[in-house]
Short mmCIF file of C-alpha atoms and ligand atoms in Angstrom, two decimals:
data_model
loop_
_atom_site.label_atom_id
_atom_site.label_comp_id
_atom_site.label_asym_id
_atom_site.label_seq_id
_atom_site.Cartn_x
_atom_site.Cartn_y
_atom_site.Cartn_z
CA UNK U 761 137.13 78.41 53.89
CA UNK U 762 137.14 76.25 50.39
CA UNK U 763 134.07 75.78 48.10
CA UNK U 764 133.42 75.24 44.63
CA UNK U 765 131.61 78.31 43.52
CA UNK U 766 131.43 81.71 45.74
CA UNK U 767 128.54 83.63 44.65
CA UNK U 768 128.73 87.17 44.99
CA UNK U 769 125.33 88.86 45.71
CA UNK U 770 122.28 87.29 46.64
CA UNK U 771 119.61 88.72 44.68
CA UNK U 772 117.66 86.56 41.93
CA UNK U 773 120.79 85.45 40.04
CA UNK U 774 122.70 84.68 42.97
CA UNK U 775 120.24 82.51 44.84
CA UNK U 776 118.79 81.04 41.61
CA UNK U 777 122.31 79.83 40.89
CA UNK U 778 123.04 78.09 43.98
CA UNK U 779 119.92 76.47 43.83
CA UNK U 780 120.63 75.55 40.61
CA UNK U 781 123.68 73.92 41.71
CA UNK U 782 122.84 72.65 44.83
CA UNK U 783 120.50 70.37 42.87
CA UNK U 784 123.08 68.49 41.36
CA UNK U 785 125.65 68.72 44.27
CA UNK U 786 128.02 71.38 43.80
CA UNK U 787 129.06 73.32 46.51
CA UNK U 788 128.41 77.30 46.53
CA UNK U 789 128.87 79.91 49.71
CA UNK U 790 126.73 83.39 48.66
CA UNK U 791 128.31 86.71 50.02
CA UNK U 792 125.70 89.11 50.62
CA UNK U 793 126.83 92.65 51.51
CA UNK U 794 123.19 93.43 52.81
CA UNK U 795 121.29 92.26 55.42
CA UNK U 796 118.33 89.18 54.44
CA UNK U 797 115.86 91.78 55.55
CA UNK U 798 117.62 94.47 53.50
CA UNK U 799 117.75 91.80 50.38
CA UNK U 800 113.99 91.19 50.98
CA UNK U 801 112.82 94.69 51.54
CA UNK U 802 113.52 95.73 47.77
CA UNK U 803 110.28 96.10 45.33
CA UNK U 804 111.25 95.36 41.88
CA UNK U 805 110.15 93.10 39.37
CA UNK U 806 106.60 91.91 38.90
CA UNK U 807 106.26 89.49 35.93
CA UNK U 808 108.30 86.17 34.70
CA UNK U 809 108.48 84.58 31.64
CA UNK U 810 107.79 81.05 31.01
CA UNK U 811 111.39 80.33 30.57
CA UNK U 812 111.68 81.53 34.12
CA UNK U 813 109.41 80.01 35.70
CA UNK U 814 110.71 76.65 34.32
CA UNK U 815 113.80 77.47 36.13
CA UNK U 816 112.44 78.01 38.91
CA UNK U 817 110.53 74.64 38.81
CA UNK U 818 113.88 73.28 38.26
CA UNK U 819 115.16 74.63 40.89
CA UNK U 820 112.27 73.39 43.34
CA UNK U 821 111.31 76.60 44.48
CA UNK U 822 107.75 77.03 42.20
CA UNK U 823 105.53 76.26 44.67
CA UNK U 824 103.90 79.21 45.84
CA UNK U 825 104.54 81.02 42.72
CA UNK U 826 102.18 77.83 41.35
CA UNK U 827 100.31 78.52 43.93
CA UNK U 828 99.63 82.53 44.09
CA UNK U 829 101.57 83.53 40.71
CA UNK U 830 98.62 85.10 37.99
CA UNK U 831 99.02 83.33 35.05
CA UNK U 832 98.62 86.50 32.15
CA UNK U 833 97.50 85.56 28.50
CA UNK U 834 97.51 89.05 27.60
CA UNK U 835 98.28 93.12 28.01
CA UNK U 836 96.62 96.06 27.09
CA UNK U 837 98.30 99.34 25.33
CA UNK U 838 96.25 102.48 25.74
CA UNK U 839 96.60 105.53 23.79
CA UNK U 840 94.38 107.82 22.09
CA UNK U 841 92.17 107.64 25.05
CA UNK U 842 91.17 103.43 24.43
CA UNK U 843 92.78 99.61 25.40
CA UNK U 844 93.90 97.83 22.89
CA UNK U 845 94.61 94.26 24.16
CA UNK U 846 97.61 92.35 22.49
CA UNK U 847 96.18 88.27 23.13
CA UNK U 848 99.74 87.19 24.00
CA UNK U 849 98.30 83.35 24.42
CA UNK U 850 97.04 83.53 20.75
CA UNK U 851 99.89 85.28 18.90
CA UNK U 852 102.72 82.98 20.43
CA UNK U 853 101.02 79.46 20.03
CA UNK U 854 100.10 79.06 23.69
CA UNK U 855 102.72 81.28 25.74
CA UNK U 856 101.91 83.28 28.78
CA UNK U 857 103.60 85.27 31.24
CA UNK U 858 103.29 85.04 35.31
CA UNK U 859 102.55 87.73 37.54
CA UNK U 860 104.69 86.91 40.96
CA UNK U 861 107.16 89.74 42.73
CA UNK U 862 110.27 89.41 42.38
CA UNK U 863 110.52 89.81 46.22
CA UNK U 864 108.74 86.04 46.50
CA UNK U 865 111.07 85.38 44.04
CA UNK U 866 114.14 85.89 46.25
CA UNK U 867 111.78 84.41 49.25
CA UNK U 868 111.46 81.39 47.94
CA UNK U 869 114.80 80.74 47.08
CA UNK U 870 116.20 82.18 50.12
CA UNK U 871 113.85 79.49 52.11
CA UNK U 872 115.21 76.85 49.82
CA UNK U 873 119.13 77.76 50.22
CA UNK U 874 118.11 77.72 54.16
CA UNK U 875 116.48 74.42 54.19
CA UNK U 876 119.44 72.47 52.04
CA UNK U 877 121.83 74.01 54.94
CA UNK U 878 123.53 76.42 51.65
CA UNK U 879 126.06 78.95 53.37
CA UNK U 880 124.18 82.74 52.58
CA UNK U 881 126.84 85.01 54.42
CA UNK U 882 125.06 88.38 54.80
CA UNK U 883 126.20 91.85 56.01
CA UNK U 884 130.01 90.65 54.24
CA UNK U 885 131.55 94.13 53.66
CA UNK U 886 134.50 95.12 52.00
CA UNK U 887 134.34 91.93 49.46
CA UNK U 888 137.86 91.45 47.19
CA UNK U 889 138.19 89.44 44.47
CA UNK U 890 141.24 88.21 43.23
CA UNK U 891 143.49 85.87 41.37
CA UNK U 892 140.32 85.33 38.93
CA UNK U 893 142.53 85.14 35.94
CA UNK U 894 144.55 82.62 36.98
CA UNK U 895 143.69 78.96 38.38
CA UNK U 896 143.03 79.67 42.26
CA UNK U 897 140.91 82.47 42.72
CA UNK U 898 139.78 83.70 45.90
CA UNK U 899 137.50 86.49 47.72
CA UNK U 900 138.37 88.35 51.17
CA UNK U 901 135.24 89.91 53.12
CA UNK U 902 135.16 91.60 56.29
CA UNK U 903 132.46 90.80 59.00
CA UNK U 904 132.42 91.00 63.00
CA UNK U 905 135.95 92.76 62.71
CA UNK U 906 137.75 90.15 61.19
CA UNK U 907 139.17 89.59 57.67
CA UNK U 908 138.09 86.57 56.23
CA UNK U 909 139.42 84.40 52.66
CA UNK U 910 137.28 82.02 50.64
CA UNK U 911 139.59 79.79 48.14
CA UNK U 912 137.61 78.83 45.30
CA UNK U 913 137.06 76.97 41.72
CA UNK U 914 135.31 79.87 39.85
CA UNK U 915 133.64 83.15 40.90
CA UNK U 916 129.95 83.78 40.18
CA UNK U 917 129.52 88.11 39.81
CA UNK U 918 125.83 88.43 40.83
CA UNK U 919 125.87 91.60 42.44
CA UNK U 920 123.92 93.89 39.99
CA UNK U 921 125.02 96.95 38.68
CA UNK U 922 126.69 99.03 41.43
CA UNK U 923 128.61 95.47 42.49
CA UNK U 924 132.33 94.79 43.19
CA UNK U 925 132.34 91.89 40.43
CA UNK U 926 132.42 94.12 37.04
CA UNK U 927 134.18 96.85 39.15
CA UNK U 928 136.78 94.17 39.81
CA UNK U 929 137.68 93.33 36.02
CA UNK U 930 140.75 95.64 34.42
CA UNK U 931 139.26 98.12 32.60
CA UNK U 932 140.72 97.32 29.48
CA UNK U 933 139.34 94.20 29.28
CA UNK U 934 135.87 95.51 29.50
CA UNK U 935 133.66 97.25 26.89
CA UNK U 936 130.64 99.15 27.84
CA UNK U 937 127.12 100.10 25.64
CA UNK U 938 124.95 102.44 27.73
CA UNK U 939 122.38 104.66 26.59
CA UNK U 940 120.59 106.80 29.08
CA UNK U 941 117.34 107.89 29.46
CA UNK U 942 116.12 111.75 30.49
CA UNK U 943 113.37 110.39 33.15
CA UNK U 944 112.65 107.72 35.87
CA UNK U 945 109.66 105.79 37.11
CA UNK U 946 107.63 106.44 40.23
CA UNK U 947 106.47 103.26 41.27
CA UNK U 948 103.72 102.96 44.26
CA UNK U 949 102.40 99.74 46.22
CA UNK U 950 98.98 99.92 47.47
CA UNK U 951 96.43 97.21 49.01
CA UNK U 952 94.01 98.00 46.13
CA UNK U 953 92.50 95.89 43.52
CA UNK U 954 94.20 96.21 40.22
CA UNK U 955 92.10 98.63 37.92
CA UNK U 956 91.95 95.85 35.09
CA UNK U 957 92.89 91.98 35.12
CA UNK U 958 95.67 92.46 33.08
CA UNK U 959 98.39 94.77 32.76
CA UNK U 960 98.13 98.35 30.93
CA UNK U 961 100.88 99.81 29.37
CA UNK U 962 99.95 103.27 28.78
CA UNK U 963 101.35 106.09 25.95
CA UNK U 964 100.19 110.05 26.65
CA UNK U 965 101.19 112.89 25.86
CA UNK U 966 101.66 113.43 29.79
CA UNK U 967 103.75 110.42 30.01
CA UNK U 968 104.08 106.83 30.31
CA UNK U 969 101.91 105.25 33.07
CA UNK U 970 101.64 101.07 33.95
CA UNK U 971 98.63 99.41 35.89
CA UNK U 972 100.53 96.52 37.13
CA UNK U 973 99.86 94.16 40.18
CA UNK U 974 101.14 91.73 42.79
CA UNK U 975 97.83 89.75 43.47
CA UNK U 976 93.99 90.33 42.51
CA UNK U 977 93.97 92.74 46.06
CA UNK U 978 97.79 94.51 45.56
CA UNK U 979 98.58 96.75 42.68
CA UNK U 980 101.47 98.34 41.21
CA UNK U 981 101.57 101.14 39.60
CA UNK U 982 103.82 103.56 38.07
CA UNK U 983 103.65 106.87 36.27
CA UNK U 984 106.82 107.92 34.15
CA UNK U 985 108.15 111.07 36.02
CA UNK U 986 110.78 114.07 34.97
CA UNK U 987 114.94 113.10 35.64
CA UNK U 988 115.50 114.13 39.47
CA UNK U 989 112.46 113.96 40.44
CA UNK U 990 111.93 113.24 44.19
CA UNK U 991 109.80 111.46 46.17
CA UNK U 992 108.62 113.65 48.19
CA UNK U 993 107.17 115.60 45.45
CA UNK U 994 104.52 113.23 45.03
CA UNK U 995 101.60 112.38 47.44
CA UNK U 996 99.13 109.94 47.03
CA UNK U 997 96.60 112.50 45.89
CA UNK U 998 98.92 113.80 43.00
CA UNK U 999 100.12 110.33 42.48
CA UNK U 1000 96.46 108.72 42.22
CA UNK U 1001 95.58 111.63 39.59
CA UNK U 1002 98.41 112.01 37.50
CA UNK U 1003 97.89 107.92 37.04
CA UNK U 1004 94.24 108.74 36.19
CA UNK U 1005 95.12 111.93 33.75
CA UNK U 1006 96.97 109.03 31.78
CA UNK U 1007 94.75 106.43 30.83
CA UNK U 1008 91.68 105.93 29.26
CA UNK U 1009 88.65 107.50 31.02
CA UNK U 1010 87.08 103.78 31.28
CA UNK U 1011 90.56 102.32 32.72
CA UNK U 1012 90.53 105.66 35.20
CA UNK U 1013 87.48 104.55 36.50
CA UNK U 1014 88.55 101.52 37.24
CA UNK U 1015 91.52 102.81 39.56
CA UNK U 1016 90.52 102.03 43.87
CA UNK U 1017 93.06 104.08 45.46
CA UNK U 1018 94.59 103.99 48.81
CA UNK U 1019 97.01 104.22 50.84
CA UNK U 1020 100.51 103.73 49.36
CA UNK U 1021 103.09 101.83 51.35
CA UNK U 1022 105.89 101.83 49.11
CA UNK U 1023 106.78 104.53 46.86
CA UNK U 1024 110.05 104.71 45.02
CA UNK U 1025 111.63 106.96 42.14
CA UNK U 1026 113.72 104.39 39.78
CA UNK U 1027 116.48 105.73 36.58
CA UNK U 1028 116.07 104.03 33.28
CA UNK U 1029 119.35 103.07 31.24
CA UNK U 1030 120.14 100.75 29.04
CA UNK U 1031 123.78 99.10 30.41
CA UNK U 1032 125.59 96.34 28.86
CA UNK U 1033 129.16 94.55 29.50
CA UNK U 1034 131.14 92.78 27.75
CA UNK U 1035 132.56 90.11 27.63
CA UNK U 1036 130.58 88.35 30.38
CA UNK U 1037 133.70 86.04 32.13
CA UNK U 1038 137.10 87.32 32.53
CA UNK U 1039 139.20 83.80 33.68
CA UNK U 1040 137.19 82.54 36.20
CA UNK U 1041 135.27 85.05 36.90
CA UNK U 1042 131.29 85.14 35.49
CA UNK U 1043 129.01 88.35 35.37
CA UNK U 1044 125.49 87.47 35.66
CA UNK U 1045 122.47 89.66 35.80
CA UNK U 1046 122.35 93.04 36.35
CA UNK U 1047 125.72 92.61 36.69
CA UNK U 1048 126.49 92.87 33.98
CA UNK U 1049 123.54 94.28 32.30
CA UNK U 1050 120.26 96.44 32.69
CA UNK U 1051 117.34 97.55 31.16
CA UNK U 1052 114.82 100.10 31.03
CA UNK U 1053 111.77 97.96 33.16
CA UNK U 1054 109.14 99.02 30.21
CA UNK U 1055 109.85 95.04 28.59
CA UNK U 1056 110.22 92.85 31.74
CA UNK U 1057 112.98 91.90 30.77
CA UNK U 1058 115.74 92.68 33.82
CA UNK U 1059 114.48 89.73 36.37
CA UNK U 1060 113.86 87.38 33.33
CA UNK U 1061 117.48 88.56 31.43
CA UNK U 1062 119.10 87.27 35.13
CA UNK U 1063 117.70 84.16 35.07
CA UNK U 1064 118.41 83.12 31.58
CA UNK U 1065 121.70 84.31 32.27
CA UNK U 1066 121.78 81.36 35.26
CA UNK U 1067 120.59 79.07 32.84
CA UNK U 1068 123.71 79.40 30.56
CA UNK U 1069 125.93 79.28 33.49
CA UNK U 1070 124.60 76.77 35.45
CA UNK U 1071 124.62 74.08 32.19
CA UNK U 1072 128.19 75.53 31.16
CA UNK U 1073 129.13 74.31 34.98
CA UNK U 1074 127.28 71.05 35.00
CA UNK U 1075 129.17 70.12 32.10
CA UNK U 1076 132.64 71.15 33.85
CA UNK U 1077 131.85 69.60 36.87
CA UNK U 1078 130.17 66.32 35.20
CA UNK U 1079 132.25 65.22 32.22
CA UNK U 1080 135.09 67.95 32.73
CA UNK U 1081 134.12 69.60 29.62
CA UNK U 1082 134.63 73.16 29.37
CA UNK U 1083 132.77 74.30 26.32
CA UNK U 1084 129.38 75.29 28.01
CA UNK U 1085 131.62 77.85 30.41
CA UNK U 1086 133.18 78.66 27.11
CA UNK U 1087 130.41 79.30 25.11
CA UNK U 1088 128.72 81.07 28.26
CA UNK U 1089 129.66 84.96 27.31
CA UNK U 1090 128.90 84.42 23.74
CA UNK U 1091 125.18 82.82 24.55
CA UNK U 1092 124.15 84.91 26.86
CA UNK U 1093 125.06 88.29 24.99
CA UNK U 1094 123.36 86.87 22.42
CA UNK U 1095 119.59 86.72 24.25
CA UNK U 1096 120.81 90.04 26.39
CA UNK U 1097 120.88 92.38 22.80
CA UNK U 1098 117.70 91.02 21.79
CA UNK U 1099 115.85 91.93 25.01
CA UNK U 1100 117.61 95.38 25.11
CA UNK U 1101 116.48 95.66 21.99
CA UNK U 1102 113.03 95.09 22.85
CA UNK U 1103 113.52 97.20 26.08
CA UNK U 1104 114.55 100.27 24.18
CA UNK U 1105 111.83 99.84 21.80
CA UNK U 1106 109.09 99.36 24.16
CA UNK U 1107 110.11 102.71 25.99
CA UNK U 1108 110.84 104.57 23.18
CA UNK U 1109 107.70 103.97 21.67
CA UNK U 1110 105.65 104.63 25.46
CA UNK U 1111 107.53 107.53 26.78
CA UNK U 1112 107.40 111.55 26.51
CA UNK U 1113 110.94 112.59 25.83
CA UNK U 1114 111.58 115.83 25.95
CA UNK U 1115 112.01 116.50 22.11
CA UNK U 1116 109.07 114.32 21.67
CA UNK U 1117 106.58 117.10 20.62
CA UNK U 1118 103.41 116.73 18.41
CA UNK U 1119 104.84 115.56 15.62
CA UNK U 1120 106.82 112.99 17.61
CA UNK U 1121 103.46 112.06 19.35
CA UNK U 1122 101.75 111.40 16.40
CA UNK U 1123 104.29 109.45 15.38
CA UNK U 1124 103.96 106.98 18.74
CA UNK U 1125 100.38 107.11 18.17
CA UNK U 1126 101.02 105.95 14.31
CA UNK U 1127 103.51 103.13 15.59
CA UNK U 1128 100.69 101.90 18.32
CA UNK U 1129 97.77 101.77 15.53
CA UNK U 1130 100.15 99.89 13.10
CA UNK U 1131 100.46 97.90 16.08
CA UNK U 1132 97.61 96.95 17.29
CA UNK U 1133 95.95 95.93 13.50
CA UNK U 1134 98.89 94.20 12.08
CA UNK U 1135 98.88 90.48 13.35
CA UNK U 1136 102.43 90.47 12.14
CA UNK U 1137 103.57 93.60 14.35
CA UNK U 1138 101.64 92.25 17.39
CA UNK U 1139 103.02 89.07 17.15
CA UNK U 1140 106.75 90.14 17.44
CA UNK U 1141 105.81 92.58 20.22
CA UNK U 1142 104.12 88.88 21.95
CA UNK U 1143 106.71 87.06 21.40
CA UNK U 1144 109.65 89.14 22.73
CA UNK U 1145 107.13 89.73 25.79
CA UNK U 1146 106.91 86.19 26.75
CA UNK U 1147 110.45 85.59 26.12
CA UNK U 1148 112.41 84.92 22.98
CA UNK U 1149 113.67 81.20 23.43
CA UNK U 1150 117.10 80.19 25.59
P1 FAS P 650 120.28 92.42 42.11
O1 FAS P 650 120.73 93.85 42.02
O2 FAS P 650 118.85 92.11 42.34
O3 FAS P 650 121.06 91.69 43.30
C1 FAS P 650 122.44 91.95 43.53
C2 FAS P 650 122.75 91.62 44.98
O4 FAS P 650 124.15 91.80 45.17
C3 FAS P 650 122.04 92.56 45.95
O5 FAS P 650 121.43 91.81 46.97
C4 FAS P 650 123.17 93.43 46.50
O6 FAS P 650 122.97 93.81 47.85
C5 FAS P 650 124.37 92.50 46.38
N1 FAS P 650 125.66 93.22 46.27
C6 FAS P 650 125.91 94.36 45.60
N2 FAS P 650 127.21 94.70 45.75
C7 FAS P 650 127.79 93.74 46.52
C8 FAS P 650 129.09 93.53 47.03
N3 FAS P 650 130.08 94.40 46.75
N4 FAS P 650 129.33 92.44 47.81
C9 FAS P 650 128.32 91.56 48.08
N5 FAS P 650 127.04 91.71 47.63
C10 FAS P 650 126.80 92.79 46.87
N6 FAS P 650 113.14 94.25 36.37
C11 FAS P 650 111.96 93.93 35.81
O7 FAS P 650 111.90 92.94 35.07
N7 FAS P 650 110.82 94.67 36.08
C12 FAS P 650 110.86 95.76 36.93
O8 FAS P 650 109.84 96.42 37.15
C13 FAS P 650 112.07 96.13 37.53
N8 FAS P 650 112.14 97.20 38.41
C14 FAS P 650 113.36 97.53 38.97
C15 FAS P 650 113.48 98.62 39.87
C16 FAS P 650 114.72 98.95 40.44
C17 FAS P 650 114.83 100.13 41.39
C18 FAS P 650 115.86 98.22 40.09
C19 FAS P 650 117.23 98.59 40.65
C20 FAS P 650 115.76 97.14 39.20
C21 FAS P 650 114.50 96.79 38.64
N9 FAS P 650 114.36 95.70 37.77
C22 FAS P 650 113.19 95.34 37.21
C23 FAS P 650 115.48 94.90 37.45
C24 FAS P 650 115.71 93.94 38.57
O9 FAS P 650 114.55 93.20 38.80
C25 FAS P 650 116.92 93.14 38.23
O10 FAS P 650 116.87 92.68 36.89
C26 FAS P 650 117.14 91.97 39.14
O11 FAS P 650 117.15 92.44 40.46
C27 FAS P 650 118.47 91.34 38.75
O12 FAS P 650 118.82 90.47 39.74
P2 FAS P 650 120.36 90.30 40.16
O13 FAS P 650 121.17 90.15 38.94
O14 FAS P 650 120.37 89.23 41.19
O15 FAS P 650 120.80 91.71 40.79
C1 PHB P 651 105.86 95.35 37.81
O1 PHB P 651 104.80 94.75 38.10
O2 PHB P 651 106.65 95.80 38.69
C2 PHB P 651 106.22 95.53 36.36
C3 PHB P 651 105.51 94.85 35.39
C4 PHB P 651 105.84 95.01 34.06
C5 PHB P 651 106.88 95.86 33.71
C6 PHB P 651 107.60 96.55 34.69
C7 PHB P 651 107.27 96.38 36.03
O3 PHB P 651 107.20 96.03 32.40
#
């Protein structure tokens, strides 16, 4: 088989991508080592940024997002037992964020790719790829028993973190930031009305908790837990009152609980590569980078990201020009430092770590009030969290 682009990994990247690129006519085949149901069955992100969104539009898959998506104009920090909103709308001249899954996300586009007849081959195991630094690379993948070879123009890596792309380059050719982070985030799903209309992001001395939500009757919720913690370890009951031990009495009131039907332990790091293309090969996404989930940045970092590559392969394809596939690394590092930036900052200032301590508490608390009643400190916390420009 011959195509233009093979995309590896069909998360957000991947399929947003191919859209991308089957709008103007260039050919792309997706190999997926999971199954569609697999793909679909992850819970991860929950809120896009404007830039995002506009991709999506792009793209032509916006319209149930348009149509069930909650537009946000705001979020709430609570410590020292109140909410303290942050007007996002007001401090960033009109700028909002929308609150859609990241599982639509990936439903929408995988119901686009289907309906423009775009090759998604799932369940692909054992994917190679090779010959990237030269001018006729290529990818093997098993399925059904057989070995099968994909010739192609360029190689797209979106296959997140623990993906054969980054894996793939030489190791010397590859530099790695991480820093790690000494606890996780137990996230729970429940058919319950959020506990306020917006989100909460919440600092005590217990932990870091978030009121999140999928739609005005599904929340998300999560409640920062110790390094190895396991599921298991948490039922509803604890989980329900540890989120309520966390926020402010009048925001604990507002929790309905119920029933959970996902629950899921996640690690925070902060992970980046570089460069971001090796020859013809691209990483994209979580492929090449991650971040702690405290900024919403990781879905919104992917699709920027495609936005880079996509015009960089326009251009190639359009006028032959390969400057926007050249400049791709260097522009998309660029926005990816800035939102780990904001990432880190966001959970360092949020989290219990465990040399936090009084004094360090205090200190969080001093950083929130600053905060919260300078209009020049709230702006620059709105304006990373609706996305700093492409
Ligand atoms: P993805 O990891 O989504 O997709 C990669 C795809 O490649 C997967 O389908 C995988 O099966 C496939 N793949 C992997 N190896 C392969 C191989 N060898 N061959 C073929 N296919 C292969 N971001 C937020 O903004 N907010 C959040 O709350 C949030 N929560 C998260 C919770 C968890 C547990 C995780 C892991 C991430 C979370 N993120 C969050 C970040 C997340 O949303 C990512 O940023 C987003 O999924 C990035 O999309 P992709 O780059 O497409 O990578
Ligand atoms: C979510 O709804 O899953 C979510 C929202 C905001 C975050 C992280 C996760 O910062």
């Amino acid at each position: 088989m011959r195509t233009q682009i093979l995309i590896v990994g069909s998360g957000p990247s991947g399929l947003l991508l191919g859209q991308l690129l089957g709008t103007i006519g260039v050919e792309t085949v997706i190999l997926e080592r999971s199954s569609r149901e697999h793909v679909l069955g992850r819970v991860r992100a929950g809120v896009l940024e404007q830039g995002t969104v506009e991709l999506l539009e792009e793209a032509d898959a916006a319209a149930r997002l348009h149509a069930e998506g909650l537009p946000h104009s705001g979020i709430s920090l609570a410590f020292d037992q109140r909410l303290h909103r942050i007007d996002l709308e007001a401090l960033t001249g009109g700028k909002h964020v929308t609150v859609y899954g990241q599982t639509e996300v990936t439903h929408d586009l995988m119901d686009k790719r289907d309906a423009a007849g775009l090759t998604t081959i799932y369940e692909a195991a054992n994917v190679t790829l090779n010959d990237f630094d030269g001018e006729a690379p290529f990818a093997t993948y098993d399925k059904d028993g057989v070995t099968h070879r994909i010739d192609c123009d360029f190689i797209a890596g979106c296959d997140g973190y623990h993906g054969v792309s980054r894996k793939s380059v030489p190791e010397r050719a590859l530099k790695t930031f991480e820093r790690h982070y000494p606890f996780g985030w137990l996230g729970v799903l429940a058919e319950v009305p959020p506990a306020d209309h917006e989100l909460v992001y919440a600092n005590h001395e217990r932990g870091f908790a978030l009121c999140s939500m999928r739609s005005t009757h599904r929340s998300r919720y999560y409640v920062q837990c110790p390094e190895g913690d396991r599921v298991e370890a948490w039922s509803d009951d604890r989980f329900w009152d540890e989120l309520r031990r966390r926020l402010p009495e009048q925001t604990a009131a507002g929790v309905v609980t119920g029933p959970s039907f996902e629950k899921s332990i996640a690690p925070l790091r902060s992970f980046v590569a570089e460069p971001l293309r090796f020859g013809r090969l691209f990483l994209v996404g979580d492929a090449a980078h991650i971040v702690p989930p405290t900024g919403a940045k990781g879905l919104n970092l992917a699709a920027s990201d495609v936005r880079y590559l996509f015009t960089g392969l326009r251009d190639y394809y359009r006028e032959k020009s390969h400057a926007g596939i050249d400049a791709y690394s260097g522009k998309a590092l660029a926005r990816v430092w800035k939102a780990v930036r904001f990432s880190w900052w966001m959970t360092t200032m949020l989290h219990r770590f465990p040399d936090t301590g009084d004094f360090g508490q205090r200190i969080q608390e001093a950083e929130l009030d600053y905060l919260v009643h300078s209009r020049a400190a709230s702006t620059a916390l709105a304006e990373n969290y609706v996305g700093l420009p492409y």
